């Protein structure tokens, strides 16, 4: 097997799918799942923590501020997600090639 075809196989095996990223955003976005998938671990942890803190403090009424912030962030991520996945895949191609 040539080195180029091996690199292509490695890229195909490791590249991220925009469809899966949007599914994660839709169903588990409030937990930062789409950001974990896109390799944005730090911001994914922040999003997860905001959601957990917001959920925990919702009974006191204060948590809704955190939940609202996560909601706004998710709306913005709707437009940023294709670029995140594209940058991840380009970075992967650069590392493999």
PDB file of N, CA and C in Angstrom:
ATOM      1  N   UNK A   1       0.848  -1.171   0.000  1.00  0.00           N
ATOM      2  CA  UNK A   1       0.000   0.000   0.000  1.00  0.00           C
ATOM      3  C   UNK A   1       0.896   1.237   0.000  1.00  0.00           C
ATOM      4  N   UNK A   2       0.545   2.187  -0.843  1.00  0.00           N
ATOM      5  CA  UNK A   2       1.369   3.387  -0.931  1.00  0.00           C
ATOM      6  C   UNK A   2       1.129   4.283   0.282  1.00  0.00           C
ATOM      7  N   UNK A   3       2.083   5.174   0.506  1.00  0.00           N
ATOM      8  CA  UNK A   3       2.004   6.085   1.644  1.00  0.00           C
ATOM      9  C   UNK A   3       0.825   7.047   1.502  1.00  0.00           C
ATOM     10  N   UNK A   4       0.543   7.461   0.265  1.00  0.00           N
ATOM     11  CA  UNK A   4      -0.557   8.404   0.027  1.00  0.00           C
ATOM     12  C   UNK A   4      -1.896   7.745   0.332  1.00  0.00           C
ATOM     13  N   UNK A   5      -2.092   6.513  -0.120  1.00  0.00           N
ATOM     14  CA  UNK A   5      -3.369   5.837   0.149  1.00  0.00           C
ATOM     15  C   UNK A   5      -3.511   5.522   1.637  1.00  0.00           C
ATOM     16  N   UNK A   6      -2.401   5.251   2.305  1.00  0.00           N
ATOM     17  CA  UNK A   6      -2.458   5.039   3.756  1.00  0.00           C
ATOM     18  C   UNK A   6      -2.875   6.325   4.471  1.00  0.00           C
ATOM     19  N   UNK A   7      -2.316   7.457   4.046  1.00  0.00           N
ATOM     20  CA  UNK A   7      -2.673   8.738   4.643  1.00  0.00           C
ATOM     21  C   UNK A   7      -4.140   9.066   4.377  1.00  0.00           C
ATOM     22  N   UNK A   8      -4.632   8.760   3.182  1.00  0.00           N
ATOM     23  CA  UNK A   8      -6.045   9.000   2.853  1.00  0.00           C
ATOM     24  C   UNK A   8      -6.956   8.136   3.727  1.00  0.00           C
ATOM     25  N   UNK A   9      -6.566   6.905   3.944  1.00  0.00           N
ATOM     26  CA  UNK A   9      -7.354   6.010   4.797  1.00  0.00           C
ATOM     27  C   UNK A   9      -7.366   6.529   6.232  1.00  0.00           C
ATOM     28  N   UNK A  10      -6.229   7.009   6.710  1.00  0.00           N
ATOM     29  CA  UNK A  10      -6.160   7.558   8.064  1.00  0.00           C
ATOM     30  C   UNK A  10      -7.023   8.814   8.178  1.00  0.00           C
ATOM     31  N   UNK A  11      -6.993   9.659   7.148  1.00  0.00           N
ATOM     32  CA  UNK A  11      -7.812  10.873   7.158  1.00  0.00           C
ATOM     33  C   UNK A  11      -9.293  10.510   7.181  1.00  0.00           C
ATOM     34  N   UNK A  12      -9.694   9.600   6.310  1.00  0.00           N
ATOM     35  CA  UNK A  12     -11.104   9.199   6.256  1.00  0.00           C
ATOM     36  C   UNK A  12     -11.573   8.593   7.573  1.00  0.00           C
ATOM     37  N   UNK A  13     -10.698   7.888   8.250  1.00  0.00           N
ATOM     38  CA  UNK A  13     -11.067   7.253   9.520  1.00  0.00           C
ATOM     39  C   UNK A  13     -11.188   8.264  10.657  1.00  0.00           C
ATOM     40  N   UNK A  14     -10.458   9.383  10.575  1.00  0.00           N
ATOM     41  CA  UNK A  14     -10.409  10.327  11.688  1.00  0.00           C
ATOM     42  C   UNK A  14     -11.147  11.635  11.449  1.00  0.00           C
ATOM     43  N   UNK A  15     -11.575  11.884  10.217  1.00  0.00           N
ATOM     44  CA  UNK A  15     -12.224  13.169   9.932  1.00  0.00           C
ATOM     45  C   UNK A  15     -13.572  13.262  10.636  1.00  0.00           C
ATOM     46  N   UNK A  16     -14.003  14.484  10.876  1.00  0.00           N
ATOM     47  CA  UNK A  16     -15.260  14.749  11.575  1.00  0.00           C
ATOM     48  C   UNK A  16     -16.359  15.027  10.563  1.00  0.00           C
ATOM     49  N   UNK A  17     -17.561  14.610  10.895  1.00  0.00           N
ATOM     50  CA  UNK A  17     -18.733  14.785  10.034  1.00  0.00           C
ATOM     51  C   UNK A  17     -19.553  15.981  10.507  1.00  0.00           C
ATOM     52  N   UNK A  18     -19.925  16.848   9.577  1.00  0.00           N
ATOM     53  CA  UNK A  18     -20.745  17.999   9.920  1.00  0.00           C
ATOM     54  C   UNK A  18     -22.148  17.554  10.324  1.00  0.00           C
ATOM     55  N   UNK A  19     -22.637  16.475   9.725  1.00  0.00           N
ATOM     56  CA  UNK A  19     -23.977  15.968  10.069  1.00  0.00           C
ATOM     57  C   UNK A  19     -23.994  15.492  11.521  1.00  0.00           C
ATOM     58  N   UNK A  20     -22.992  14.711  11.904  1.00  0.00           N
ATOM     59  CA  UNK A  20     -22.921  14.231  13.280  1.00  0.00           C
ATOM     60  C   UNK A  20     -22.733  15.400  14.247  1.00  0.00           C
ATOM     61  N   UNK A  21     -21.952  16.386  13.842  1.00  0.00           N
ATOM     62  CA  UNK A  21     -21.744  17.567  14.699  1.00  0.00           C
ATOM     63  C   UNK A  21     -23.071  18.281  14.952  1.00  0.00           C
ATOM     64  N   UNK A  22     -23.895  18.434  13.916  1.00  0.00           N
ATOM     65  CA  UNK A  22     -25.189  19.091  14.096  1.00  0.00           C
ATOM     66  C   UNK A  22     -26.155  18.226  14.911  1.00  0.00           C
ATOM     67  N   UNK A  23     -26.084  16.917  14.758  1.00  0.00           N
ATOM     68  CA  UNK A  23     -26.920  16.041  15.593  1.00  0.00           C
ATOM     69  C   UNK A  23     -26.532  16.175  17.067  1.00  0.00           C
ATOM     70  N   UNK A  24     -25.240  16.204  17.337  1.00  0.00           N
ATOM     71  CA  UNK A  24     -24.778  16.399  18.712  1.00  0.00           C
ATOM     72  C   UNK A  24     -25.200  17.773  19.228  1.00  0.00           C
ATOM     73  N   UNK A  25     -25.113  18.794  18.372  1.00  0.00           N
ATOM     74  CA  UNK A  25     -25.534  20.150  18.758  1.00  0.00           C
ATOM     75  C   UNK A  25     -27.017  20.150  19.107  1.00  0.00           C
ATOM     76  N   UNK A  26     -27.832  19.487  18.291  1.00  0.00           N
ATOM     77  CA  UNK A  26     -29.278  19.511  18.481  1.00  0.00           C
ATOM     78  C   UNK A  26     -29.706  18.767  19.740  1.00  0.00           C
ATOM     79  N   UNK A  27     -29.152  17.571  19.947  1.00  0.00           N
ATOM     80  CA  UNK A  27     -29.605  16.723  21.050  1.00  0.00           C
ATOM     81  C   UNK A  27     -28.824  16.930  22.351  1.00  0.00           C
ATOM     82  N   UNK A  28     -27.536  17.212  22.260  1.00  0.00           N
ATOM     83  CA  UNK A  28     -26.697  17.306  23.461  1.00  0.00           C
ATOM     84  C   UNK A  28     -25.867  18.594  23.505  1.00  0.00           C
ATOM     85  N   UNK A  29     -26.302  19.590  22.760  1.00  0.00           N
ATOM     86  CA  UNK A  29     -25.548  20.831  22.684  1.00  0.00           C
ATOM     87  C   UNK A  29     -25.386  21.518  24.024  1.00  0.00           C
ATOM     88  N   UNK A  30     -26.414  21.467  24.861  1.00  0.00           N
ATOM     89  CA  UNK A  30     -26.331  22.130  26.168  1.00  0.00           C
ATOM     90  C   UNK A  30     -25.254  21.519  27.048  1.00  0.00           C
ATOM     91  N   UNK A  31     -24.800  20.316  26.709  1.00  0.00           N
ATOM     92  CA  UNK A  31     -23.708  19.677  27.449  1.00  0.00           C
ATOM     93  C   UNK A  31     -22.354  19.886  26.765  1.00  0.00           C
ATOM     94  N   UNK A  32     -22.349  20.616  25.653  1.00  0.00           N
ATOM     95  CA  UNK A  32     -21.107  20.886  24.939  1.00  0.00           C
ATOM     96  C   UNK A  32     -20.618  19.736  24.080  1.00  0.00           C
ATOM     97  N   UNK A  33     -21.476  18.764  23.796  1.00  0.00           N
ATOM     98  CA  UNK A  33     -21.060  17.561  23.062  1.00  0.00           C
ATOM     99  C   UNK A  33     -20.492  17.893  21.684  1.00  0.00           C
ATOM    100  N   UNK A  34     -21.100  18.842  20.996  1.00  0.00           N
ATOM    101  CA  UNK A  34     -20.625  19.211  19.662  1.00  0.00           C
ATOM    102  C   UNK A  34     -19.244  19.855  19.727  1.00  0.00           C
ATOM    103  N   UNK A  35     -18.960  20.570  20.800  1.00  0.00           N
ATOM    104  CA  UNK A  35     -17.643  21.186  20.949  1.00  0.00           C
ATOM    105  C   UNK A  35     -16.590  20.139  21.323  1.00  0.00           C
ATOM    106  N   UNK A  36     -16.948  19.171  22.171  1.00  0.00           N
ATOM    107  CA  UNK A  36     -16.025  18.063  22.429  1.00  0.00           C
ATOM    108  C   UNK A  36     -15.692  17.354  21.118  1.00  0.00           C
ATOM    109  N   UNK A  37     -16.701  17.096  20.299  1.00  0.00           N
ATOM    110  CA  UNK A  37     -16.524  16.403  19.025  1.00  0.00           C
ATOM    111  C   UNK A  37     -15.615  17.194  18.091  1.00  0.00           C
ATOM    112  N   UNK A  38     -15.750  18.514  18.094  1.00  0.00           N
ATOM    113  CA  UNK A  38     -14.955  19.364  17.204  1.00  0.00           C
ATOM    114  C   UNK A  38     -13.556  19.637  17.742  1.00  0.00           C
ATOM    115  N   UNK A  39     -13.223  19.090  18.904  1.00  0.00           N
ATOM    116  CA  UNK A  39     -11.888  19.278  19.468  1.00  0.00           C
ATOM    117  C   UNK A  39     -11.728  20.553  20.275  1.00  0.00           C
ATOM    118  N   UNK A  40     -12.819  21.209  20.607  1.00  0.00           N
ATOM    119  CA  UNK A  40     -12.800  22.446  21.399  1.00  0.00           C
ATOM    120  C   UNK A  40     -13.079  22.101  22.864  1.00  0.00           C
ATOM    121  N   UNK A  41     -12.151  21.395  23.484  1.00  0.00           N
ATOM    122  CA  UNK A  41     -12.377  20.812  24.803  1.00  0.00           C
ATOM    123  C   UNK A  41     -12.589  21.859  25.899  1.00  0.00           C
ATOM    124  N   UNK A  42     -11.803  22.906  25.907  1.00  0.00           N
ATOM    125  CA  UNK A  42     -11.905  23.900  26.979  1.00  0.00           C
ATOM    126  C   UNK A  42     -13.269  24.578  26.964  1.00  0.00           C
ATOM    127  N   UNK A  43     -13.695  25.040  25.792  1.00  0.00           N
ATOM    128  CA  UNK A  43     -14.996  25.705  25.711  1.00  0.00           C
ATOM    129  C   UNK A  43     -16.139  24.711  25.913  1.00  0.00           C
ATOM    130  N   UNK A  44     -15.917  23.447  25.560  1.00  0.00           N
ATOM    131  CA  UNK A  44     -16.931  22.424  25.809  1.00  0.00           C
ATOM    132  C   UNK A  44     -17.126  22.228  27.316  1.00  0.00           C
ATOM    133  N   UNK A  45     -16.029  22.224  28.058  1.00  0.00           N
ATOM    134  CA  UNK A  45     -16.115  22.074  29.515  1.00  0.00           C
ATOM    135  C   UNK A  45     -16.814  23.292  30.125  1.00  0.00           C
ATOM    136  N   UNK A  46     -16.517  24.479  29.617  1.00  0.00           N
ATOM    137  CA  UNK A  46     -17.187  25.688  30.115  1.00  0.00           C
ATOM    138  C   UNK A  46     -18.686  25.599  29.851  1.00  0.00           C
ATOM    139  N   UNK A  47     -19.061  25.173  28.657  1.00  0.00           N
ATOM    140  CA  UNK A  47     -20.476  25.047  28.313  1.00  0.00           C
ATOM    141  C   UNK A  47     -21.154  24.002  29.200  1.00  0.00           C
ATOM    142  N   UNK A  48     -20.487  22.900  29.425  1.00  0.00           N
ATOM    143  CA  UNK A  48     -21.018  21.854  30.298  1.00  0.00           C
ATOM    144  C   UNK A  48     -21.200  22.364  31.720  1.00  0.00           C
ATOM    145  N   UNK A  49     -20.201  23.056  32.236  1.00  0.00           N
ATOM    146  CA  UNK A  49     -20.284  23.573  33.603  1.00  0.00           C
ATOM    147  C   UNK A  49     -21.395  24.617  33.753  1.00  0.00           C
ATOM    148  N   UNK A  50     -21.535  25.513  32.772  1.00  0.00           N
ATOM    149  CA  UNK A  50     -22.618  26.496  32.819  1.00  0.00           C
ATOM    150  C   UNK A  50     -23.981  25.810  32.854  1.00  0.00           C
ATOM    151  N   UNK A  51     -24.134  24.758  32.064  1.00  0.00           N
ATOM    152  CA  UNK A  51     -25.401  24.027  32.052  1.00  0.00           C
ATOM    153  C   UNK A  51     -25.663  23.341  33.387  1.00  0.00           C
ATOM    154  N   UNK A  52     -24.639  22.709  33.940  1.00  0.00           N
ATOM    155  CA  UNK A  52     -24.811  22.014  35.217  1.00  0.00           C
ATOM    156  C   UNK A  52     -25.092  22.996  36.356  1.00  0.00           C
ATOM    157  N   UNK A  53     -24.366  24.100  36.375  1.00  0.00           N
ATOM    158  CA  UNK A  53     -24.599  25.117  37.408  1.00  0.00           C
ATOM    159  C   UNK A  53     -25.993  25.708  37.240  1.00  0.00           C
ATOM    160  N   UNK A  54     -26.367  26.004  36.007  1.00  0.00           N
ATOM    161  CA  UNK A  54     -27.691  26.552  35.738  1.00  0.00           C
ATOM    162  C   UNK A  54     -28.800  25.598  36.141  1.00  0.00           C
ATOM    163  N   UNK A  55     -28.616  24.323  35.827  1.00  0.00           N
ATOM    164  CA  UNK A  55     -29.606  23.328  36.221  1.00  0.00           C
ATOM    165  C   UNK A  55     -29.691  23.179  37.726  1.00  0.00           C
ATOM    166  N   UNK A  56     -28.545  23.235  38.384  1.00  0.00           N
ATOM    167  CA  UNK A  56     -28.520  23.101  39.837  1.00  0.00           C
ATOM    168  C   UNK A  56     -29.107  24.291  40.569  1.00  0.00           C
ATOM    169  N   UNK A  57     -28.983  25.456  39.985  1.00  0.00           N
ATOM    170  CA  UNK A  57     -29.483  26.669  40.632  1.00  0.00           C
ATOM    171  C   UNK A  57     -30.846  27.122  40.094  1.00  0.00           C
ATOM    172  N   UNK A  58     -31.428  26.348  39.223  1.00  0.00           N
ATOM    173  CA  UNK A  58     -32.706  26.740  38.617  1.00  0.00           C
ATOM    174  C   UNK A  58     -33.813  26.879  39.663  1.00  0.00           C
ATOM    175  N   UNK A  59     -33.759  26.061  40.697  1.00  0.00           N
ATOM    176  CA  UNK A  59     -34.792  26.134  41.738  1.00  0.00           C
ATOM    177  C   UNK A  59     -34.769  27.486  42.452  1.00  0.00           C
ATOM    178  N   UNK A  60     -33.604  28.123  42.489  1.00  0.00           N
ATOM    179  CA  UNK A  60     -33.476  29.418  43.164  1.00  0.00           C
ATOM    180  C   UNK A  60     -33.763  30.585  42.220  1.00  0.00           C
ATOM    181  N   UNK A  61     -33.982  30.275  40.951  1.00  0.00           N
ATOM    182  CA  UNK A  61     -34.263  31.312  39.981  1.00  0.00           C
ATOM    183  C   UNK A  61     -33.032  31.916  39.357  1.00  0.00           C
ATOM    184  N   UNK A  62     -31.895  31.734  39.984  1.00  0.00           N
ATOM    185  CA  UNK A  62     -30.635  32.296  39.479  1.00  0.00           C
ATOM    186  C   UNK A  62     -30.108  31.472  38.312  1.00  0.00           C
ATOM    187  N   UNK A  63     -30.385  30.188  38.319  1.00  0.00           N
ATOM    188  CA  UNK A  63     -29.850  29.296  37.296  1.00  0.00           C
ATOM    189  C   UNK A  63     -30.329  29.599  35.900  1.00  0.00           C
ATOM    190  N   UNK A  64     -31.462  30.267  35.795  1.00  0.00           N
ATOM    191  CA  UNK A  64     -31.993  30.565  34.473  1.00  0.00           C
ATOM    192  C   UNK A  64     -31.104  31.546  33.706  1.00  0.00           C
ATOM    193  N   UNK A  65     -30.325  32.327  34.425  1.00  0.00           N
ATOM    194  CA  UNK A  65     -29.357  33.220  33.775  1.00  0.00           C
ATOM    195  C   UNK A  65     -28.298  32.376  33.071  1.00  0.00           C
ATOM    196  N   UNK A  66     -27.778  31.353  33.757  1.00  0.00           N
ATOM    197  CA  UNK A  66     -26.778  30.465  33.172  1.00  0.00           C
ATOM    198  C   UNK A  66     -27.363  29.691  31.998  1.00  0.00           C
ATOM    199  N   UNK A  67     -28.570  29.196  32.176  1.00  0.00           N
ATOM    200  CA  UNK A  67     -29.225  28.442  31.108  1.00  0.00           C
ATOM    201  C   UNK A  67     -29.464  29.348  29.906  1.00  0.00           C
ATOM    202  N   UNK A  68     -29.826  30.600  30.147  1.00  0.00           N
ATOM    203  CA  UNK A  68     -30.010  31.553  29.060  1.00  0.00           C
ATOM    204  C   UNK A  68     -28.721  31.830  28.312  1.00  0.00           C
ATOM    205  N   UNK A  69     -27.620  31.951  29.062  1.00  0.00           N
ATOM    206  CA  UNK A  69     -26.316  32.162  28.418  1.00  0.00           C
ATOM    207  C   UNK A  69     -25.944  30.986  27.530  1.00  0.00           C
ATOM    208  N   UNK A  70     -26.193  29.780  28.018  1.00  0.00           N
ATOM    209  CA  UNK A  70     -25.908  28.590  27.219  1.00  0.00           C
ATOM    210  C   UNK A  70     -26.798  28.575  25.975  1.00  0.00           C
ATOM    211  N   UNK A  71     -28.043  28.973  26.110  1.00  0.00           N
ATOM    212  CA  UNK A  71     -28.943  29.030  24.968  1.00  0.00           C
ATOM    213  C   UNK A  71     -28.462  29.997  23.896  1.00  0.00           C
ATOM    214  N   UNK A  72     -28.001  31.166  24.313  1.00  0.00           N
ATOM    215  CA  UNK A  72     -27.453  32.136  23.355  1.00  0.00           C
ATOM    216  C   UNK A  72     -26.195  31.571  22.691  1.00  0.00           C
ATOM    217  N   UNK A  73     -25.345  30.946  23.507  1.00  0.00           N
ATOM    218  CA  UNK A  73     -24.112  30.352  22.994  1.00  0.00           C
ATOM    219  C   UNK A  73     -24.438  29.259  21.966  1.00  0.00           C
ATOM    220  N   UNK A  74     -25.455  28.452  22.242  1.00  0.00           N
ATOM    221  CA  UNK A  74     -25.850  27.401  21.301  1.00  0.00           C
ATOM    222  C   UNK A  74     -26.342  27.995  19.986  1.00  0.00           C
ATOM    223  N   UNK A  75     -27.074  29.081  20.068  1.00  0.00           N
ATOM    224  CA  UNK A  75     -27.545  29.732  18.846  1.00  0.00           C
ATOM    225  C   UNK A  75     -26.363  30.226  18.010  1.00  0.00           C
ATOM    226  N   UNK A  76     -25.376  30.814  18.656  1.00  0.00           N
ATOM    227  CA  UNK A  76     -24.179  31.275  17.949  1.00  0.00           C
ATOM    228  C   UNK A  76     -23.422  30.080  17.359  1.00  0.00           C
ATOM    229  N   UNK A  77     -23.336  28.994  18.123  1.00  0.00           N
ATOM    230  CA  UNK A  77     -22.652  27.791  17.637  1.00  0.00           C
ATOM    231  C   UNK A  77     -23.317  27.203  16.404  1.00  0.00           C
ATOM    232  N   UNK A  78     -24.593  27.436  16.238  1.00  0.00           N
ATOM    233  CA  UNK A  78     -25.297  26.965  15.043  1.00  0.00           C
ATOM    234  C   UNK A  78     -24.598  27.478  13.788  1.00  0.00           C
ATOM    235  N   UNK A  79     -24.091  28.699  13.839  1.00  0.00           N
ATOM    236  CA  UNK A  79     -23.419  29.293  12.692  1.00  0.00           C
ATOM    237  C   UNK A  79     -21.915  29.035  12.682  1.00  0.00           C
ATOM    238  N   UNK A  80     -21.324  28.807  13.848  1.00  0.00           N
ATOM    239  CA  UNK A  80     -19.879  28.577  13.949  1.00  0.00           C
ATOM    240  C   UNK A  80     -19.480  27.123  13.695  1.00  0.00           C
ATOM    241  N   UNK A  81     -20.407  26.213  13.880  1.00  0.00           N
ATOM    242  CA  UNK A  81     -20.088  24.779  13.830  1.00  0.00           C
ATOM    243  C   UNK A  81     -19.483  24.322  12.497  1.00  0.00           C
ATOM    244  N   UNK A  82     -20.006  24.727  11.344  1.00  0.00           N
ATOM    245  CA  UNK A  82     -19.365  24.282  10.096  1.00  0.00           C
ATOM    246  C   UNK A  82     -17.894  24.691  10.002  1.00  0.00           C
ATOM    247  N   UNK A  83     -17.571  25.895  10.435  1.00  0.00           N
ATOM    248  CA  UNK A  83     -16.179  26.343  10.413  1.00  0.00           C
ATOM    249  C   UNK A  83     -15.305  25.572  11.381  1.00  0.00           C
ATOM    250  N   UNK A  84     -15.850  25.236  12.552  1.00  0.00           N
ATOM    251  CA  UNK A  84     -15.081  24.448  13.527  1.00  0.00           C
ATOM    252  C   UNK A  84     -14.715  23.089  12.943  1.00  0.00           C
ATOM    253  N   UNK A  85     -15.685  22.434  12.311  1.00  0.00           N
ATOM    254  CA  UNK A  85     -15.440  21.106  11.736  1.00  0.00           C
ATOM    255  C   UNK A  85     -14.472  21.218  10.562  1.00  0.00           C
ATOM    256  N   UNK A  86     -14.644  22.232   9.734  1.00  0.00           N
ATOM    257  CA  UNK A  86     -13.750  22.427   8.587  1.00  0.00           C
ATOM    258  C   UNK A  86     -12.314  22.648   9.069  1.00  0.00           C
ATOM    259  N   UNK A  87     -12.123  23.491  10.083  1.00  0.00           N
ATOM    260  CA  UNK A  87     -10.774  23.740  10.611  1.00  0.00           C
ATOM    261  C   UNK A  87     -10.176  22.476  11.213  1.00  0.00           C
ATOM    262  N   UNK A  88     -10.995  21.694  11.921  1.00  0.00           N
ATOM    263  CA  UNK A  88     -10.492  20.443  12.488  1.00  0.00           C
ATOM    264  C   UNK A  88     -10.004  19.518  11.371  1.00  0.00           C
ATOM    265  N   UNK A  89     -10.824  19.369  10.325  1.00  0.00           N
ATOM    266  CA  UNK A  89     -10.463  18.466   9.230  1.00  0.00           C
ATOM    267  C   UNK A  89      -9.240  18.968   8.462  1.00  0.00           C
ATOM    268  N   UNK A  90      -9.118  20.276   8.268  1.00  0.00           N
ATOM    269  CA  UNK A  90      -7.937  20.820   7.610  1.00  0.00           C
ATOM    270  C   UNK A  90      -6.683  20.604   8.452  1.00  0.00           C
ATOM    271  N   UNK A  91      -6.815  20.773   9.755  1.00  0.00           N
ATOM    272  CA  UNK A  91      -5.698  20.531  10.658  1.00  0.00           C
ATOM    273  C   UNK A  91      -5.291  19.059  10.626  1.00  0.00           C
ATOM    274  N   UNK A  92      -6.267  18.187  10.608  1.00  0.00           N
ATOM    275  CA  UNK A  92      -5.996  16.750  10.522  1.00  0.00           C
ATOM    276  C   UNK A  92      -5.266  16.413   9.236  1.00  0.00           C
ATOM    277  N   UNK A  93      -5.726  16.981   8.121  1.00  0.00           N
ATOM    278  CA  UNK A  93      -5.073  16.732   6.836  1.00  0.00           C
ATOM    279  C   UNK A  93      -3.632  17.235   6.868  1.00  0.00           C
ATOM    280  N   UNK A  94      -3.395  18.372   7.495  1.00  0.00           N
ATOM    281  CA  UNK A  94      -2.037  18.902   7.606  1.00  0.00           C
ATOM    282  C   UNK A  94      -1.132  18.007   8.447  1.00  0.00           C
ATOM    283  N   UNK A  95      -1.677  17.452   9.518  1.00  0.00           N
ATOM    284  CA  UNK A  95      -0.882  16.556  10.374  1.00  0.00           C
ATOM    285  C   UNK A  95      -0.559  15.259   9.678  1.00  0.00           C
ATOM    286  N   UNK A  96      -1.481  14.761   8.874  1.00  0.00           N
ATOM    287  CA  UNK A  96      -1.271  13.471   8.202  1.00  0.00           C
ATOM    288  C   UNK A  96      -0.439  13.606   6.930  1.00  0.00           C
ATOM    289  N   UNK A  97      -0.509  14.766   6.307  1.00  0.00           N
ATOM    290  CA  UNK A  97       0.180  14.941   5.026  1.00  0.00           C
ATOM    291  C   UNK A  97       1.408  15.707   5.217  1.00  0.00           C
TER     292      UNK A  97
END
